[in-house]
């Protein structure tokens, strides 16, 4: 395990995911953020857009130049809108940088699927094959010493961690999976829009992108890999009037006579040693407030003997475990470090 200091650059530093990376990496013992980058705000102090960083980050925002980034950094995080990373990654890799992409451009292995769901030009197929999907608790052994990691989406992280052990064990019928997911408004990014306007969102609760959300094929791709056969799901997202947090409530038909206790034991064994997944005991279900500001994913269960279905509740902080925190967890695994480095935050409560 190398404990040499790693220099990191963050492209998209003026978005919520980028500024969360700045916050979390400030506590990492082996990482120094040496370049904060924004194509839209180049040359301005980052604290101008985020005054909470006053006297913490005094640097000016850099522009996007792969060679200039390489002169300052060893690894680059891409916290950019969809479609940008696909264009940047070839030059960044050629410059000798390791890349962790948070944008989603490298999550789907099929260029046609990406184009269908994201409505963007897909990345080069060779690079799509090279990218390792960084769902740390499931594929963490694959990311060691690679050059390109695709960080999972926030909704897929909560949903997949809640489903994979049961699918892998054959305890639920994958064809019956329904995912009902809710997110705080920070998941929509910092850009203003009618849907995230205070007077539209406050005291409101709405579903969006019904049957059209770009995270659907990502979830199905991973579940199909785990199940060893094609899996399709019903996945519905909702926006709720809170800043942070995701709750994925999932339903599926149980195969065999399983109890709440069985599910607790199965998940506890599956995630044994993975410190960021916490399994609730019988009759206990997690709340988003209990993971706020942390890299934890908390999971609870209820088997309904009357219907033969299980309800699985999984919660994360969308900006931490759903984005920046998992990206740092992947960096730790990539570098051969303990995956908890720089991430051992106690959740903020209340």
Tab-separated table of C-alpha atoms in Angstrom:
chain	number	residue	atom	x	y	z
A	1	UNK	CA	0.000	0.000	0.000
A	2	UNK	CA	1.435	3.350	-1.074
A	3	UNK	CA	0.993	6.217	1.342
A	4	UNK	CA	2.585	8.809	-0.925
A	5	UNK	CA	0.550	11.978	-1.224
A	6	UNK	CA	-1.737	11.986	-4.275
A	7	UNK	CA	-2.584	15.270	-5.974
A	8	UNK	CA	-6.164	15.542	-7.200
A	9	UNK	CA	-7.975	17.824	-9.624
A	10	UNK	CA	-11.745	18.326	-9.658
A	11	UNK	CA	-13.437	19.228	-12.932
A	12	UNK	CA	-16.861	20.685	-12.233
A	13	UNK	CA	-15.879	22.243	-8.927
A	14	UNK	CA	-18.761	24.715	-8.990
A	15	UNK	CA	-21.438	22.011	-8.894
A	16	UNK	CA	-22.752	20.339	-5.757
A	17	UNK	CA	-20.839	17.123	-6.428
A	18	UNK	CA	-17.599	19.007	-7.009
A	19	UNK	CA	-17.870	21.183	-3.938
A	20	UNK	CA	-18.725	18.107	-1.860
A	21	UNK	CA	-15.495	16.515	-3.077
A	22	UNK	CA	-13.636	19.602	-1.849
A	23	UNK	CA	-15.274	19.266	1.581
A	24	UNK	CA	-14.564	15.568	1.975
A	25	UNK	CA	-11.034	15.567	0.560
A	26	UNK	CA	-10.021	18.297	3.007
A	27	UNK	CA	-9.982	15.530	5.643
A	28	UNK	CA	-8.179	12.892	3.576
A	29	UNK	CA	-4.711	12.090	4.945
A	30	UNK	CA	-3.166	11.139	1.581
A	31	UNK	CA	-4.884	13.462	-0.902
A	32	UNK	CA	-4.326	17.119	-1.676
A	33	UNK	CA	-6.654	18.997	-4.022
A	34	UNK	CA	-4.231	20.943	-6.208
A	35	UNK	CA	-6.612	22.163	-8.913
A	36	UNK	CA	-10.272	23.164	-8.880
A	37	UNK	CA	-11.626	23.494	-12.399
A	38	UNK	CA	-14.633	25.067	-14.055
A	39	UNK	CA	-14.920	25.924	-17.739
A	40	UNK	CA	-17.695	28.440	-17.028
A	41	UNK	CA	-15.972	30.305	-14.163
A	42	UNK	CA	-12.274	30.090	-15.059
A	43	UNK	CA	-10.155	32.725	-13.362
A	44	UNK	CA	-12.566	33.536	-10.540
A	45	UNK	CA	-12.069	32.541	-6.893
A	46	UNK	CA	-14.066	29.461	-5.995
A	47	UNK	CA	-15.100	31.181	-2.742
A	48	UNK	CA	-16.906	33.783	-4.835
A	49	UNK	CA	-19.526	31.220	-5.780
A	50	UNK	CA	-19.290	29.318	-2.493
A	51	UNK	CA	-18.602	31.792	0.346
A	52	UNK	CA	-18.504	28.943	2.876
A	53	UNK	CA	-15.040	28.175	1.412
A	54	UNK	CA	-13.699	31.628	2.333
A	55	UNK	CA	-10.124	31.287	3.669
A	56	UNK	CA	-10.404	27.524	3.171
A	57	UNK	CA	-9.897	27.518	-0.617
A	58	UNK	CA	-8.285	30.703	-1.852
A	59	UNK	CA	-7.322	29.484	-5.323
A	60	UNK	CA	-8.771	30.653	-8.615
A	61	UNK	CA	-10.700	28.218	-10.766
A	62	UNK	CA	-8.603	26.677	-13.544
A	63	UNK	CA	-9.771	25.986	-17.085
A	64	UNK	CA	-9.874	22.565	-18.708
A	65	UNK	CA	-6.473	21.707	-20.200
A	66	UNK	CA	-5.375	18.041	-19.824
A	67	UNK	CA	-1.664	18.828	-19.888
A	68	UNK	CA	-2.055	21.658	-17.375
A	69	UNK	CA	-4.107	19.339	-15.159
A	70	UNK	CA	-1.412	16.662	-15.411
A	71	UNK	CA	1.206	19.187	-14.314
A	72	UNK	CA	-0.706	19.652	-11.059
A	73	UNK	CA	-2.437	16.329	-10.432
A	74	UNK	CA	-2.204	12.532	-10.520
A	75	UNK	CA	-5.930	11.805	-10.492
A	76	UNK	CA	-8.896	13.791	-11.747
A	77	UNK	CA	-12.515	13.637	-10.619
A	78	UNK	CA	-15.078	14.547	-13.276
A	79	UNK	CA	-18.176	16.042	-11.626
A	80	UNK	CA	-19.580	17.298	-14.915
A	81	UNK	CA	-22.960	17.221	-16.656
A	82	UNK	CA	-23.671	14.210	-18.869
A	83	UNK	CA	-21.925	14.281	-22.230
A	84	UNK	CA	-18.841	16.225	-21.117
A	85	UNK	CA	-16.732	13.435	-19.632
A	86	UNK	CA	-17.021	11.345	-22.799
A	87	UNK	CA	-15.165	14.122	-24.634
A	88	UNK	CA	-12.580	14.812	-21.919
A	89	UNK	CA	-11.523	11.341	-20.805
A	90	UNK	CA	-9.466	10.290	-23.875
A	91	UNK	CA	-7.156	13.313	-23.523
A	92	UNK	CA	-6.971	12.985	-19.729
A	93	UNK	CA	-5.938	9.332	-19.965
A	94	UNK	CA	-3.441	10.133	-22.706
A	95	UNK	CA	-1.931	12.778	-20.431
A	96	UNK	CA	-1.263	10.028	-17.871
A	97	UNK	CA	-4.028	10.841	-15.376
A	98	UNK	CA	-6.188	8.406	-13.489
A	99	UNK	CA	-9.869	9.317	-13.879
A	100	UNK	CA	-12.906	8.849	-11.658
A	101	UNK	CA	-16.018	9.894	-13.563
A	102	UNK	CA	-19.081	10.883	-11.543
A	103	UNK	CA	-21.113	12.064	-14.526
A	104	UNK	CA	-22.504	8.787	-15.833
A	105	UNK	CA	-20.911	8.813	-19.285
A	106	UNK	CA	-19.154	5.482	-18.707
A	107	UNK	CA	-21.735	3.560	-16.671
A	108	UNK	CA	-23.562	1.890	-19.532
A	109	UNK	CA	-21.550	-0.589	-21.577
A	110	UNK	CA	-23.843	-0.215	-24.595
A	111	UNK	CA	-23.330	2.993	-26.639
A	112	UNK	CA	-26.819	2.572	-28.107
A	113	UNK	CA	-28.407	2.399	-24.653
A	114	UNK	CA	-26.522	5.497	-23.538
A	115	UNK	CA	-27.665	7.424	-26.582
A	116	UNK	CA	-31.253	6.247	-26.066
A	117	UNK	CA	-31.499	7.176	-22.379
A	118	UNK	CA	-29.124	10.146	-22.059
A	119	UNK	CA	-29.806	11.708	-25.490
A	120	UNK	CA	-26.067	12.398	-25.831
A	121	UNK	CA	-23.252	11.123	-28.036
A	122	UNK	CA	-21.752	8.079	-26.290
A	123	UNK	CA	-18.120	7.662	-25.299
A	124	UNK	CA	-15.709	5.610	-27.363
A	125	UNK	CA	-16.638	1.932	-27.143
A	126	UNK	CA	-13.075	0.924	-26.228
A	127	UNK	CA	-13.134	3.259	-23.240
A	128	UNK	CA	-16.600	2.032	-22.221
A	129	UNK	CA	-15.156	-1.474	-22.075
A	130	UNK	CA	-12.145	-0.226	-20.108
A	131	UNK	CA	-14.148	1.668	-17.474
A	132	UNK	CA	-14.752	-0.234	-14.220
A	133	UNK	CA	-18.143	0.285	-12.566
A	134	UNK	CA	-17.292	1.404	-9.048
A	135	UNK	CA	-20.096	0.113	-6.849
A	136	UNK	CA	-17.552	-0.284	-4.097
A	137	UNK	CA	-19.212	-2.915	-1.898
A	138	UNK	CA	-19.892	-5.199	-4.867
A	139	UNK	CA	-17.161	-4.555	-7.442
A	140	UNK	CA	-14.484	-3.021	-5.211
A	141	UNK	CA	-11.976	-5.773	-5.988
A	142	UNK	CA	-12.035	-4.746	-9.664
A	143	UNK	CA	-10.971	-1.122	-9.236
A	144	UNK	CA	-7.506	-1.643	-7.764
A	145	UNK	CA	-4.843	0.084	-9.865
A	146	UNK	CA	-7.136	0.812	-12.846
A	147	UNK	CA	-7.057	4.076	-14.789
A	148	UNK	CA	-10.774	4.740	-15.329
A	149	UNK	CA	-13.564	4.259	-12.800
A	150	UNK	CA	-17.204	5.021	-13.493
A	151	UNK	CA	-18.859	6.115	-10.260
A	152	UNK	CA	-22.434	4.783	-9.896
A	153	UNK	CA	-25.435	7.074	-9.912
A	154	UNK	CA	-27.078	8.105	-6.663
A	155	UNK	CA	-30.380	6.282	-7.208
A	156	UNK	CA	-28.624	3.118	-8.448
A	157	UNK	CA	-26.304	3.101	-5.421
A	158	UNK	CA	-29.177	3.114	-2.937
A	159	UNK	CA	-31.295	0.694	-4.972
A	160	UNK	CA	-28.595	-1.798	-5.944
A	161	UNK	CA	-27.094	-2.066	-2.461
A	162	UNK	CA	-30.609	-2.791	-1.229
A	163	UNK	CA	-31.305	-5.471	-3.838
A	164	UNK	CA	-28.092	-7.256	-4.774
A	165	UNK	CA	-27.681	-9.649	-1.820
A	166	UNK	CA	-31.237	-10.970	-2.232
A	167	UNK	CA	-30.859	-11.288	-6.023
A	168	UNK	CA	-27.456	-12.978	-5.695
A	169	UNK	CA	-28.868	-15.481	-3.180
A	170	UNK	CA	-31.934	-16.226	-5.324
A	171	UNK	CA	-34.242	-15.129	-2.524
A	172	UNK	CA	-36.387	-12.811	-4.658
A	173	UNK	CA	-37.798	-13.048	-8.155
A	174	UNK	CA	-35.974	-10.355	-10.180
A	175	UNK	CA	-38.886	-10.084	-12.599
A	176	UNK	CA	-41.110	-8.729	-9.807
A	177	UNK	CA	-38.836	-5.900	-8.591
A	178	UNK	CA	-40.451	-2.483	-8.188
A	179	UNK	CA	-38.340	0.482	-7.007
A	180	UNK	CA	-40.009	3.554	-5.530
A	181	UNK	CA	-37.295	6.170	-4.985
A	182	UNK	CA	-37.304	9.665	-3.480
A	183	UNK	CA	-34.574	12.298	-3.605
A	184	UNK	CA	-33.796	15.648	-2.073
A	185	UNK	CA	-33.524	18.600	-4.439
A	186	UNK	CA	-29.702	18.773	-4.407
A	187	UNK	CA	-29.800	15.750	-6.710
A	188	UNK	CA	-31.025	18.072	-9.452
A	189	UNK	CA	-27.860	20.175	-9.267
A	190	UNK	CA	-27.303	23.848	-8.570
A	191	UNK	CA	-28.781	25.213	-11.783
A	192	UNK	CA	-32.119	26.967	-11.352
A	193	UNK	CA	-35.214	25.505	-12.971
A	194	UNK	CA	-38.966	25.728	-12.570
A	195	UNK	CA	-39.113	22.248	-11.041
A	196	UNK	CA	-36.691	23.169	-8.262
A	197	UNK	CA	-38.021	26.675	-7.644
A	198	UNK	CA	-38.870	27.069	-3.936
A	199	UNK	CA	-42.516	27.964	-4.455
A	200	UNK	CA	-42.967	24.981	-6.799
A	201	UNK	CA	-41.175	22.464	-4.576
A	202	UNK	CA	-42.066	23.570	-1.049
A	203	UNK	CA	-45.001	21.639	0.453
A	204	UNK	CA	-45.043	19.538	-2.692
A	205	UNK	CA	-44.149	15.996	-3.667
A	206	UNK	CA	-43.971	14.907	-7.283
A	207	UNK	CA	-42.937	12.002	-9.471
A	208	UNK	CA	-40.789	12.720	-12.506
A	209	UNK	CA	-39.255	10.960	-15.520
A	210	UNK	CA	-41.721	8.105	-15.079
A	211	UNK	CA	-40.426	5.086	-17.045
A	212	UNK	CA	-37.843	7.383	-18.672
A	213	UNK	CA	-35.193	7.951	-15.992
A	214	UNK	CA	-31.614	7.484	-17.227
A	215	UNK	CA	-30.755	5.374	-14.179
A	216	UNK	CA	-33.130	2.583	-15.266
A	217	UNK	CA	-30.695	0.878	-17.681
A	218	UNK	CA	-27.854	1.260	-15.154
A	219	UNK	CA	-29.835	-0.562	-12.478
A	220	UNK	CA	-30.953	-3.241	-14.928
A	221	UNK	CA	-27.413	-3.728	-16.275
A	222	UNK	CA	-26.055	-4.499	-12.807
A	223	UNK	CA	-28.998	-6.640	-11.689
A	224	UNK	CA	-28.705	-8.644	-14.916
A	225	UNK	CA	-25.018	-9.209	-14.188
A	226	UNK	CA	-25.785	-10.388	-10.649
A	227	UNK	CA	-28.756	-12.560	-11.672
A	228	UNK	CA	-26.995	-14.048	-14.694
A	229	UNK	CA	-29.992	-13.280	-16.903
A	230	UNK	CA	-31.771	-10.177	-18.245
A	231	UNK	CA	-33.636	-8.233	-15.567
A	232	UNK	CA	-36.116	-5.418	-16.104
A	233	UNK	CA	-37.573	-3.284	-13.349
A	234	UNK	CA	-40.222	-0.680	-12.696
A	235	UNK	CA	-38.376	2.349	-11.326
A	236	UNK	CA	-40.122	5.583	-10.332
A	237	UNK	CA	-38.391	8.658	-8.929
A	238	UNK	CA	-39.878	11.416	-6.784
A	239	UNK	CA	-38.622	14.834	-5.729
A	240	UNK	CA	-39.251	15.749	-2.103
A	241	UNK	CA	-38.778	19.146	-0.380
A	242	UNK	CA	-35.530	18.404	1.433
A	243	UNK	CA	-31.945	19.249	0.526
A	244	UNK	CA	-30.130	15.919	0.853
A	245	UNK	CA	-31.035	12.271	0.941
A	246	UNK	CA	-32.379	9.353	-1.075
A	247	UNK	CA	-34.772	6.673	0.067
A	248	UNK	CA	-35.305	3.691	-2.217
A	249	UNK	CA	-38.242	1.537	-1.164
A	250	UNK	CA	-38.198	-1.744	-3.092
A	251	UNK	CA	-40.708	-4.537	-3.450
A	252	UNK	CA	-40.256	-8.071	-4.785
A	253	UNK	CA	-41.796	-11.534	-4.518
A	254	UNK	CA	-39.927	-13.752	-2.052
A	255	UNK	CA	-38.778	-17.192	-3.191
A	256	UNK	CA	-38.972	-19.688	-0.349
A	257	UNK	CA	-40.175	-19.091	3.178
A	258	UNK	CA	-37.959	-16.256	4.318
A	259	UNK	CA	-38.403	-14.091	7.383
A	260	UNK	CA	-37.199	-10.647	8.433
A	261	UNK	CA	-34.527	-12.383	10.499
A	262	UNK	CA	-33.353	-14.342	7.448
A	263	UNK	CA	-32.925	-11.155	5.425
A	264	UNK	CA	-31.060	-9.417	8.231
A	265	UNK	CA	-28.652	-12.357	8.508
A	266	UNK	CA	-28.180	-12.625	4.726
A	267	UNK	CA	-27.363	-8.945	4.299
A	268	UNK	CA	-25.166	-8.829	7.379
A	269	UNK	CA	-23.100	-11.700	5.994
A	270	UNK	CA	-22.971	-10.246	2.456
A	271	UNK	CA	-21.718	-6.867	3.666
A	272	UNK	CA	-19.513	-8.182	6.470
A	273	UNK	CA	-16.377	-6.060	6.681
A	274	UNK	CA	-17.824	-3.334	4.432
A	275	UNK	CA	-18.062	-0.534	6.929
A	276	UNK	CA	-20.345	1.795	4.985
A	277	UNK	CA	-23.361	-0.524	4.762
A	278	UNK	CA	-25.339	-0.810	7.988
A	279	UNK	CA	-28.090	-3.413	8.233
A	280	UNK	CA	-30.998	-2.665	10.552
A	281	UNK	CA	-32.270	-5.297	12.979
A	282	UNK	CA	-35.751	-6.796	12.682
A	283	UNK	CA	-38.557	-4.270	12.855
A	284	UNK	CA	-36.217	-1.298	12.363
A	285	UNK	CA	-36.153	0.777	9.167
A	286	UNK	CA	-33.767	3.596	8.295
A	287	UNK	CA	-34.465	7.282	7.675
A	288	UNK	CA	-32.547	9.656	5.404
A	289	UNK	CA	-31.706	11.851	8.397
A	290	UNK	CA	-29.679	8.994	9.875
A	291	UNK	CA	-27.107	9.057	7.053
A	292	UNK	CA	-27.056	12.829	6.384
A	293	UNK	CA	-23.571	14.102	5.532
A	294	UNK	CA	-22.045	10.606	5.664
A	295	UNK	CA	-20.955	7.796	3.345
A	296	UNK	CA	-23.285	5.247	4.926
A	297	UNK	CA	-26.022	3.232	3.272
A	298	UNK	CA	-28.552	1.919	5.796
A	299	UNK	CA	-30.909	-0.934	4.883
A	300	UNK	CA	-33.999	-2.452	6.551
A	301	UNK	CA	-36.542	-5.150	5.651
A	302	UNK	CA	-40.077	-6.355	6.143
A	303	UNK	CA	-41.395	-9.635	4.759
A	304	UNK	CA	-45.171	-9.727	4.299
A	305	UNK	CA	-46.359	-13.315	4.698
A	306	UNK	CA	-49.810	-12.303	3.479
A	307	UNK	CA	-48.614	-11.128	0.049
A	308	UNK	CA	-45.420	-13.151	-0.212
A	309	UNK	CA	-43.418	-9.996	-0.885
A	310	UNK	CA	-40.520	-8.284	0.845
A	311	UNK	CA	-40.162	-4.550	1.307
A	312	UNK	CA	-36.554	-3.332	1.361
A	313	UNK	CA	-35.776	0.235	2.476
A	314	UNK	CA	-32.364	1.699	1.594
A	315	UNK	CA	-31.186	5.236	2.389
A	316	UNK	CA	-28.102	7.281	1.479
A	317	UNK	CA	-26.950	10.884	1.308
A	318	UNK	CA	-27.104	11.497	-2.446
A	319	UNK	CA	-24.116	13.869	-2.431
A	320	UNK	CA	-21.878	11.593	-0.361
A	321	UNK	CA	-22.479	7.858	-0.848
A	322	UNK	CA	-24.387	8.737	-4.018
A	323	UNK	CA	-21.559	10.829	-5.513
A	324	UNK	CA	-18.477	12.371	-3.883
A	325	UNK	CA	-18.093	9.939	-0.974
A	326	UNK	CA	-18.252	6.839	-3.132
A	327	UNK	CA	-15.836	8.477	-5.588
A	328	UNK	CA	-13.321	8.879	-2.740
A	329	UNK	CA	-14.039	5.329	-1.590
A	330	UNK	CA	-13.164	4.218	-5.131
A	331	UNK	CA	-9.994	6.322	-5.080
A	332	UNK	CA	-8.977	4.584	-1.858
A	333	UNK	CA	-9.535	1.159	-3.432
A	334	UNK	CA	-7.779	2.230	-6.639
A	335	UNK	CA	-4.693	3.266	-4.639
A	336	UNK	CA	-4.694	0.215	-2.359
A	337	UNK	CA	-5.633	2.211	0.728
A	338	UNK	CA	-8.213	1.411	3.394
A	339	UNK	CA	-11.525	2.267	1.759
A	340	UNK	CA	-12.648	4.328	4.772
A	341	UNK	CA	-9.821	6.893	4.577
A	342	UNK	CA	-11.140	10.434	4.650
A	343	UNK	CA	-14.715	9.198	4.981
A	344	UNK	CA	-15.146	8.359	8.651
A	345	UNK	CA	-17.726	11.057	9.295
A	346	UNK	CA	-20.428	10.580	11.899
A	347	UNK	CA	-23.781	11.455	10.284
A	348	UNK	CA	-25.107	14.926	11.149
A	349	UNK	CA	-28.134	14.702	13.410
A	350	UNK	CA	-30.706	16.111	13.794
